[in-house]
Amino acid sequence: MNLLIMGPAGAGKGTMSDMIVSEYDIPHISTGDMLRENVKNNTELGKSAQSYMIAGKLVPDDVINAMVEDRLQKPDCQKGYLLDGFPRTLVQAEAFTKIADKIGKPVESVIALEVGFDTLKERITGRRICPKCGAIYHIHTKPSKTEGKCDACGSDLVQRKDDTVEQLKVRMDEYEKSTKPVIDFYDAKGVATHIAADRKPEEVFGSIKEVLSTLSK
Ligand code: AMP
């Protein structure tokens, strides 16, 4: 199953991705997570990406395309993939069509999550993440049992540097400008499904499963 999940920051891509991965046994590949890992490990890629990321700007297409092409050829992608955060520009989408064809893994379905700005703002500013195991919390809707500590591994929870209202606005502008055309691109190919994501996670996931059930038939 070769899937893309799309939506603005705070649309619930991380939460839905976790649910999809456990149901369908494909790896969740988030370009944002891969980049953050590179920044953490101070790799050459991380060093060149960091300033773009802190500013909420997109990392250059050629860097991202090469990173994804390499990742999709790892053995865990044999049954497919769930790409999150990529392609984010039309240039990336066009390049990815060629890459995916070349490696024999063309996109089968694009899940486009849709949420209004006020809900996104609420979700983003309350989001806390575990830097060690990647667990995601929310101070109001999904608090950890002990304030500021990860339930799973006990590490101190942190707020992502770009999870502020100011950065959300920048990221939303970037999304409208660069990523909406990507959804249009997949709409035109007839593989995108738009899903209202300002609902409970189980409800959103129910809609996703309906879409994916038509694929495996
Ligand atoms: P995310 O976690 O998906 O919100 O990504 C965090 C940051 O990583 C973005 O604001 C960009 O700076 C960078 N990034 C992630 N994916 C991409 C991509 N496909 N193209 C360019 N930059 C990206």
PDB file of C-alpha atoms and ligand atoms in Angstrom:
ATOM      1  CA  MET A   1       0.000   0.000   0.000  1.00  0.00           C
ATOM      2  CA  ASN A   2       1.686   3.206  -1.166  1.00  0.00           C
ATOM      3  CA  LEU A   3       0.130   6.159   0.634  1.00  0.00           C
ATOM      4  CA  LEU A   4       0.584   9.865   1.185  1.00  0.00           C
ATOM      5  CA  ILE A   5      -0.944  11.732   4.094  1.00  0.00           C
ATOM      6  CA  MET A   6      -1.299  15.477   3.697  1.00  0.00           C
ATOM      7  CA  GLY A   7      -2.657  18.370   5.718  1.00  0.00           C
ATOM      8  CA  PRO A   8      -1.428  21.538   7.422  1.00  0.00           C
ATOM      9  CA  ALA A   9       0.594  21.489  10.660  1.00  0.00           C
ATOM     10  CA  GLY A  10      -1.707  20.299  13.439  1.00  0.00           C
ATOM     11  CA  ALA A  11      -4.144  18.473  11.152  1.00  0.00           C
ATOM     12  CA  GLY A  12      -3.392  15.213  12.971  1.00  0.00           C
ATOM     13  CA  LYS A  13      -1.044  13.628  10.437  1.00  0.00           C
ATOM     14  CA  GLY A  14       1.127  12.150  13.217  1.00  0.00           C
ATOM     15  CA  THR A  15      -1.803  10.644  15.111  1.00  0.00           C
ATOM     16  CA  MET A  16      -3.461   9.246  11.969  1.00  0.00           C
ATOM     17  CA  SER A  17      -0.134   7.915  10.749  1.00  0.00           C
ATOM     18  CA  ASP A  18       0.352   5.948  13.993  1.00  0.00           C
ATOM     19  CA  MET A  19      -3.101   4.406  13.538  1.00  0.00           C
ATOM     20  CA  ILE A  20      -2.515   3.568   9.863  1.00  0.00           C
ATOM     21  CA  VAL A  21       0.877   1.999  10.586  1.00  0.00           C
ATOM     22  CA  SER A  22      -0.458  -0.325  13.255  1.00  0.00           C
ATOM     23  CA  GLU A  23      -3.398  -1.388  11.076  1.00  0.00           C
ATOM     24  CA  TYR A  24      -1.591  -1.866   7.743  1.00  0.00           C
ATOM     25  CA  ASP A  25       1.997  -2.698   8.733  1.00  0.00           C
ATOM     26  CA  ILE A  26       3.780  -0.163   6.535  1.00  0.00           C
ATOM     27  CA  PRO A  27       6.450   2.295   7.734  1.00  0.00           C
ATOM     28  CA  HIS A  28       5.534   5.880   8.562  1.00  0.00           C
ATOM     29  CA  ILE A  29       8.042   8.094   6.796  1.00  0.00           C
ATOM     30  CA  SER A  30       7.887  11.699   7.922  1.00  0.00           C
ATOM     31  CA  THR A  31      10.317  14.011   6.166  1.00  0.00           C
ATOM     32  CA  GLY A  32      10.000  16.449   9.125  1.00  0.00           C
ATOM     33  CA  ASP A  33      11.035  13.682  11.571  1.00  0.00           C
ATOM     34  CA  MET A  34      13.893  12.591   9.305  1.00  0.00           C
ATOM     35  CA  LEU A  35      15.159  16.155   9.105  1.00  0.00           C
ATOM     36  CA  ARG A  36      14.855  16.679  12.876  1.00  0.00           C
ATOM     37  CA  GLU A  37      16.808  13.454  13.420  1.00  0.00           C
ATOM     38  CA  ASN A  38      19.543  14.792  11.126  1.00  0.00           C
ATOM     39  CA  VAL A  39      19.586  18.099  13.002  1.00  0.00           C
ATOM     40  CA  LYS A  40      19.830  16.245  16.327  1.00  0.00           C
ATOM     41  CA  ASN A  41      22.729  14.148  15.043  1.00  0.00           C
ATOM     42  CA  ASN A  42      24.388  17.228  13.543  1.00  0.00           C
ATOM     43  CA  THR A  43      24.812  15.603  10.102  1.00  0.00           C
ATOM     44  CA  GLU A  44      25.713  17.652   7.009  1.00  0.00           C
ATOM     45  CA  LEU A  45      22.073  17.350   5.880  1.00  0.00           C
ATOM     46  CA  GLY A  46      20.877  18.512   9.311  1.00  0.00           C
ATOM     47  CA  LYS A  47      23.225  21.496   9.294  1.00  0.00           C
ATOM     48  CA  SER A  48      22.009  22.677   5.908  1.00  0.00           C
ATOM     49  CA  ALA A  49      18.311  22.114   6.766  1.00  0.00           C
ATOM     50  CA  GLN A  50      18.212  23.649  10.235  1.00  0.00           C
ATOM     51  CA  SER A  51      17.920  27.342   9.364  1.00  0.00           C
ATOM     52  CA  TYR A  52      15.016  26.691   6.972  1.00  0.00           C
ATOM     53  CA  MET A  53      13.223  24.599   9.580  1.00  0.00           C
ATOM     54  CA  ILE A  54      13.534  27.119  12.405  1.00  0.00           C
ATOM     55  CA  ALA A  55      12.174  29.819  10.083  1.00  0.00           C
ATOM     56  CA  GLY A  56       9.221  27.555   9.094  1.00  0.00           C
ATOM     57  CA  LYS A  57      10.478  27.636   5.483  1.00  0.00           C
ATOM     58  CA  LEU A  58      10.800  24.685   3.156  1.00  0.00           C
ATOM     59  CA  VAL A  59      14.108  22.874   2.819  1.00  0.00           C
ATOM     60  CA  PRO A  60      15.270  22.878  -0.863  1.00  0.00           C
ATOM     61  CA  ASP A  61      13.545  20.300  -3.090  1.00  0.00           C
ATOM     62  CA  ASP A  62      16.656  18.472  -4.316  1.00  0.00           C
ATOM     63  CA  VAL A  63      17.791  17.755  -0.735  1.00  0.00           C
ATOM     64  CA  ILE A  64      14.385  16.333   0.196  1.00  0.00           C
ATOM     65  CA  ASN A  65      13.875  14.338  -3.023  1.00  0.00           C
ATOM     66  CA  ALA A  66      17.209  12.551  -2.607  1.00  0.00           C
ATOM     67  CA  MET A  67      16.502  11.828   1.056  1.00  0.00           C
ATOM     68  CA  VAL A  68      13.116  10.258   0.229  1.00  0.00           C
ATOM     69  CA  GLU A  69      14.384   8.235  -2.738  1.00  0.00           C
ATOM     70  CA  ASP A  70      17.041   6.728  -0.520  1.00  0.00           C
ATOM     71  CA  ARG A  71      14.584   5.985   2.317  1.00  0.00           C
ATOM     72  CA  LEU A  72      11.981   4.226   0.134  1.00  0.00           C
ATOM     73  CA  GLN A  73      14.551   1.703  -0.984  1.00  0.00           C
ATOM     74  CA  LYS A  74      15.112   0.392   2.538  1.00  0.00           C
ATOM     75  CA  PRO A  75      13.825  -3.174   3.119  1.00  0.00           C
ATOM     76  CA  ASP A  76      10.975  -2.098   5.436  1.00  0.00           C
ATOM     77  CA  CYS A  77       9.229  -0.431   2.454  1.00  0.00           C
ATOM     78  CA  GLN A  78       8.673  -3.738   0.664  1.00  0.00           C
ATOM     79  CA  LYS A  79       4.930  -3.764   1.490  1.00  0.00           C
ATOM     80  CA  GLY A  80       4.597  -0.060   0.810  1.00  0.00           C
ATOM     81  CA  TYR A  81       4.929   3.231   2.661  1.00  0.00           C
ATOM     82  CA  LEU A  82       3.052   6.033   4.329  1.00  0.00           C
ATOM     83  CA  LEU A  83       4.726   9.306   3.427  1.00  0.00           C
ATOM     84  CA  ASP A  84       3.963  12.269   5.656  1.00  0.00           C
ATOM     85  CA  GLY A  85       5.093  15.796   4.823  1.00  0.00           C
ATOM     86  CA  PHE A  86       6.218  14.927   1.306  1.00  0.00           C
ATOM     87  CA  PRO A  87       5.704  15.939  -1.495  1.00  0.00           C
ATOM     88  CA  ARG A  88       5.137  19.469  -0.287  1.00  0.00           C
ATOM     89  CA  THR A  89       5.627  21.385  -3.532  1.00  0.00           C
ATOM     90  CA  LEU A  90       4.587  20.773  -7.117  1.00  0.00           C
ATOM     91  CA  VAL A  91       8.259  20.362  -8.042  1.00  0.00           C
ATOM     92  CA  GLN A  92       8.582  17.621  -5.418  1.00  0.00           C
ATOM     93  CA  ALA A  93       5.329  15.965  -6.605  1.00  0.00           C
ATOM     94  CA  GLU A  94       6.486  15.867 -10.211  1.00  0.00           C
ATOM     95  CA  ALA A  95       9.931  14.605  -9.215  1.00  0.00           C
ATOM     96  CA  PHE A  96       8.338  12.021  -6.935  1.00  0.00           C
ATOM     97  CA  THR A  97       6.140  10.630  -9.728  1.00  0.00           C
ATOM     98  CA  LYS A  98       9.343   9.796 -11.610  1.00  0.00           C
ATOM     99  CA  ILE A  99      11.147   8.467  -8.527  1.00  0.00           C
ATOM    100  CA  ALA A 100       8.165   6.304  -7.472  1.00  0.00           C
ATOM    101  CA  ASP A 101       7.789   4.875 -10.982  1.00  0.00           C
ATOM    102  CA  LYS A 102      11.519   4.187 -11.183  1.00  0.00           C
ATOM    103  CA  ILE A 103      11.523   2.178  -7.953  1.00  0.00           C
ATOM    104  CA  GLY A 104       8.167   0.529  -8.787  1.00  0.00           C
ATOM    105  CA  LYS A 105       6.171   2.113  -5.951  1.00  0.00           C
ATOM    106  CA  PRO A 106       3.666   4.574  -7.478  1.00  0.00           C
ATOM    107  CA  VAL A 107       1.276   6.432  -5.157  1.00  0.00           C
ATOM    108  CA  GLU A 108      -2.048   4.617  -4.760  1.00  0.00           C
ATOM    109  CA  SER A 109      -3.928   6.916  -2.404  1.00  0.00           C
ATOM    110  CA  VAL A 110      -3.548  10.416  -0.984  1.00  0.00           C
ATOM    111  CA  ILE A 111      -5.314  11.221   2.282  1.00  0.00           C
ATOM    112  CA  ALA A 112      -5.843  15.005   2.552  1.00  0.00           C
ATOM    113  CA  LEU A 113      -6.798  16.040   6.114  1.00  0.00           C
ATOM    114  CA  GLU A 114      -8.743  19.294   6.392  1.00  0.00           C
ATOM    115  CA  VAL A 115      -8.980  21.476   9.527  1.00  0.00           C
ATOM    116  CA  GLY A 116      -9.805  25.189  10.120  1.00  0.00           C
ATOM    117  CA  PHE A 117      -7.188  27.673  11.420  1.00  0.00           C
ATOM    118  CA  ASP A 118      -8.605  28.101  14.970  1.00  0.00           C
ATOM    119  CA  THR A 119      -8.553  24.376  15.609  1.00  0.00           C
ATOM    120  CA  LEU A 120      -5.015  24.157  14.245  1.00  0.00           C
ATOM    121  CA  LYS A 121      -3.888  27.004  16.516  1.00  0.00           C
ATOM    122  CA  GLU A 122      -5.341  25.261  19.566  1.00  0.00           C
ATOM    123  CA  ARG A 123      -3.728  21.953  18.643  1.00  0.00           C
ATOM    124  CA  ILE A 124      -0.320  23.350  17.749  1.00  0.00           C
ATOM    125  CA  THR A 125       0.237  25.593  20.760  1.00  0.00           C
ATOM    126  CA  GLY A 126      -0.815  22.832  23.185  1.00  0.00           C
ATOM    127  CA  ARG A 127       1.219  20.090  21.523  1.00  0.00           C
ATOM    128  CA  ARG A 128       4.078  18.551  23.515  1.00  0.00           C
ATOM    129  CA  ILE A 129       6.348  15.814  22.238  1.00  0.00           C
ATOM    130  CA  CYS A 130       8.760  13.342  23.745  1.00  0.00           C
ATOM    131  CA  PRO A 131      12.190  13.985  22.215  1.00  0.00           C
ATOM    132  CA  LYS A 132      13.256  10.417  23.048  1.00  0.00           C
ATOM    133  CA  CYS A 133      10.452   8.115  21.867  1.00  0.00           C
ATOM    134  CA  GLY A 134       8.406  10.528  19.710  1.00  0.00           C
ATOM    135  CA  ALA A 135       5.133  10.188  21.681  1.00  0.00           C
ATOM    136  CA  ILE A 136       2.771  13.119  21.090  1.00  0.00           C
ATOM    137  CA  TYR A 137       0.668  14.772  23.834  1.00  0.00           C
ATOM    138  CA  HIS A 138      -1.602  17.791  24.176  1.00  0.00           C
ATOM    139  CA  ILE A 139      -1.826  19.826  27.388  1.00  0.00           C
ATOM    140  CA  HIS A 140      -5.650  19.822  27.269  1.00  0.00           C
ATOM    141  CA  THR A 141      -6.870  16.989  25.043  1.00  0.00           C
ATOM    142  CA  LYS A 142      -4.196  14.354  25.691  1.00  0.00           C
ATOM    143  CA  PRO A 143      -2.171  15.270  28.789  1.00  0.00           C
ATOM    144  CA  SER A 144       0.541  12.950  30.075  1.00  0.00           C
ATOM    145  CA  LYS A 145      -0.166  11.302  33.450  1.00  0.00           C
ATOM    146  CA  THR A 146       2.610  13.309  35.141  1.00  0.00           C
ATOM    147  CA  GLU A 147       2.796  16.871  33.889  1.00  0.00           C
ATOM    148  CA  GLY A 148       5.766  17.415  31.569  1.00  0.00           C
ATOM    149  CA  LYS A 149       6.878  13.746  31.572  1.00  0.00           C
ATOM    150  CA  CYS A 150       6.408  11.109  28.881  1.00  0.00           C
ATOM    151  CA  ASP A 151       4.089   8.253  29.955  1.00  0.00           C
ATOM    152  CA  ALA A 152       6.007   5.755  27.852  1.00  0.00           C
ATOM    153  CA  CYS A 153       9.639   6.509  28.748  1.00  0.00           C
ATOM    154  CA  GLY A 154       9.622   9.182  31.487  1.00  0.00           C
ATOM    155  CA  SER A 155      11.608  11.766  29.478  1.00  0.00           C
ATOM    156  CA  ASP A 156      10.905  15.496  29.822  1.00  0.00           C
ATOM    157  CA  LEU A 157       8.351  16.599  27.219  1.00  0.00           C
ATOM    158  CA  VAL A 158       9.231  19.530  24.973  1.00  0.00           C
ATOM    159  CA  GLN A 159       7.446  21.967  22.703  1.00  0.00           C
ATOM    160  CA  ARG A 160       8.714  21.970  19.120  1.00  0.00           C
ATOM    161  CA  LYS A 161      10.499  25.243  18.309  1.00  0.00           C
ATOM    162  CA  ASP A 162       8.145  25.837  15.387  1.00  0.00           C
ATOM    163  CA  ASP A 163       4.930  25.094  17.345  1.00  0.00           C
ATOM    164  CA  THR A 164       4.067  28.746  17.959  1.00  0.00           C
ATOM    165  CA  VAL A 165       1.237  30.867  16.537  1.00  0.00           C
ATOM    166  CA  GLU A 166       3.741  32.965  14.556  1.00  0.00           C
ATOM    167  CA  GLN A 167       5.339  29.921  12.957  1.00  0.00           C
ATOM    168  CA  LEU A 168       1.923  28.362  12.383  1.00  0.00           C
ATOM    169  CA  LYS A 169       0.970  31.406  10.283  1.00  0.00           C
ATOM    170  CA  VAL A 170       4.176  31.113   8.266  1.00  0.00           C
ATOM    171  CA  ARG A 171       3.647  27.371   7.819  1.00  0.00           C
ATOM    172  CA  MET A 172      -0.006  27.895   6.814  1.00  0.00           C
ATOM    173  CA  ASP A 173       1.015  30.478   4.208  1.00  0.00           C
ATOM    174  CA  GLU A 174       3.647  28.084   2.932  1.00  0.00           C
ATOM    175  CA  TYR A 175       1.038  25.313   2.880  1.00  0.00           C
ATOM    176  CA  GLU A 176      -1.474  27.379   0.901  1.00  0.00           C
ATOM    177  CA  LYS A 177       1.160  28.530  -1.550  1.00  0.00           C
ATOM    178  CA  SER A 178       3.153  25.339  -2.035  1.00  0.00           C
ATOM    179  CA  THR A 179       1.201  22.319  -0.838  1.00  0.00           C
ATOM    180  CA  LYS A 180      -2.370  23.050  -1.977  1.00  0.00           C
ATOM    181  CA  PRO A 181      -1.204  22.753  -5.609  1.00  0.00           C
ATOM    182  CA  VAL A 182       0.162  19.297  -4.732  1.00  0.00           C
ATOM    183  CA  ILE A 183      -3.274  18.192  -3.543  1.00  0.00           C
ATOM    184  CA  ASP A 184      -4.746  19.634  -6.764  1.00  0.00           C
ATOM    185  CA  PHE A 185      -2.134  17.595  -8.660  1.00  0.00           C
ATOM    186  CA  TYR A 186      -3.307  14.353  -7.009  1.00  0.00           C
ATOM    187  CA  ASP A 187      -6.976  15.375  -7.300  1.00  0.00           C
ATOM    188  CA  ALA A 188      -6.441  15.635 -11.041  1.00  0.00           C
ATOM    189  CA  LYS A 189      -4.995  12.105 -11.027  1.00  0.00           C
ATOM    190  CA  GLY A 190      -8.114  10.932  -9.133  1.00  0.00           C
ATOM    191  CA  VAL A 191      -6.186   9.425  -6.191  1.00  0.00           C
ATOM    192  CA  ALA A 192      -6.845  12.036  -3.458  1.00  0.00           C
ATOM    193  CA  THR A 193      -9.580  11.884  -0.811  1.00  0.00           C
ATOM    194  CA  HIS A 194     -10.424  14.926   1.332  1.00  0.00           C
ATOM    195  CA  ILE A 195     -11.279  14.052   4.927  1.00  0.00           C
ATOM    196  CA  ALA A 196     -12.691  16.402   7.600  1.00  0.00           C
ATOM    197  CA  ALA A 197     -10.162  16.106  10.432  1.00  0.00           C
ATOM    198  CA  ASP A 198     -11.629  18.395  13.103  1.00  0.00           C
ATOM    199  CA  ARG A 199     -13.295  15.326  14.601  1.00  0.00           C
ATOM    200  CA  LYS A 200     -12.252  12.737  17.155  1.00  0.00           C
ATOM    201  CA  PRO A 201      -9.234  10.647  16.052  1.00  0.00           C
ATOM    202  CA  GLU A 202     -11.296   7.423  15.910  1.00  0.00           C
ATOM    203  CA  GLU A 203     -13.854   9.087  13.618  1.00  0.00           C
ATOM    204  CA  VAL A 204     -11.198  10.458  11.281  1.00  0.00           C
ATOM    205  CA  PHE A 205      -9.496   7.063  11.212  1.00  0.00           C
ATOM    206  CA  GLY A 206     -12.843   5.406  10.415  1.00  0.00           C
ATOM    207  CA  SER A 207     -13.100   7.575   7.295  1.00  0.00           C
ATOM    208  CA  ILE A 208      -9.525   6.728   6.320  1.00  0.00           C
ATOM    209  CA  LYS A 209     -10.172   2.993   6.679  1.00  0.00           C
ATOM    210  CA  GLU A 210     -13.200   3.282   4.399  1.00  0.00           C
ATOM    211  CA  VAL A 211     -11.001   4.855   1.724  1.00  0.00           C
ATOM    212  CA  LEU A 212      -8.238   2.290   2.118  1.00  0.00           C
ATOM    213  CA  SER A 213     -10.646  -0.648   2.046  1.00  0.00           C
ATOM    214  CA  THR A 214     -11.452   0.240  -1.544  1.00  0.00           C
ATOM    215  CA  LEU A 215      -7.737  -0.072  -2.366  1.00  0.00           C
ATOM    216  CA  SER A 216      -7.078  -3.527  -0.999  1.00  0.00           C
ATOM    217  CA  LYS A 217     -10.071  -4.969  -2.862  1.00  0.00           C
TER     218      LYS A 217
HETATM  219  P1  AMP B   1       6.908  18.940   9.613  1.00  0.00           P
HETATM  220  O1  AMP B   1       7.318  18.175  10.824  1.00  0.00           O
HETATM  221  O2  AMP B   1       6.371  18.073   8.525  1.00  0.00           O
HETATM  222  O3  AMP B   1       5.994  20.105   9.946  1.00  0.00           O
HETATM  223  O4  AMP B   1       8.258  19.585   9.008  1.00  0.00           O
HETATM  224  C1  AMP B   1       9.029  20.477   9.770  1.00  0.00           C
HETATM  225  C2  AMP B   1       9.906  21.302   8.853  1.00  0.00           C
HETATM  226  O5  AMP B   1      10.777  20.432   8.087  1.00  0.00           O
HETATM  227  C3  AMP B   1       9.148  22.099   7.781  1.00  0.00           C
HETATM  228  O6  AMP B   1       8.675  23.345   8.282  1.00  0.00           O
HETATM  229  C4  AMP B   1      10.240  22.267   6.719  1.00  0.00           C
HETATM  230  O7  AMP B   1      11.184  23.238   7.102  1.00  0.00           O
HETATM  231  C5  AMP B   1      10.942  20.916   6.751  1.00  0.00           C
HETATM  232  N1  AMP B   1      10.333  19.947   5.812  1.00  0.00           N
HETATM  233  C6  AMP B   1       9.686  18.788   6.125  1.00  0.00           C
HETATM  234  N2  AMP B   1       9.270  18.153   5.000  1.00  0.00           N
HETATM  235  C7  AMP B   1       9.666  18.917   3.963  1.00  0.00           C
HETATM  236  C8  AMP B   1       9.520  18.828   2.539  1.00  0.00           C
HETATM  237  N3  AMP B   1       8.864  17.810   1.961  1.00  0.00           N
HETATM  238  N4  AMP B   1      10.062  19.805   1.772  1.00  0.00           N
HETATM  239  C9  AMP B   1      10.720  20.832   2.333  1.00  0.00           C
HETATM  240  N5  AMP B   1      10.874  21.003   3.655  1.00  0.00           N
HETATM  241  C10 AMP B   1      10.364  20.061   4.468  1.00  0.00           C
END
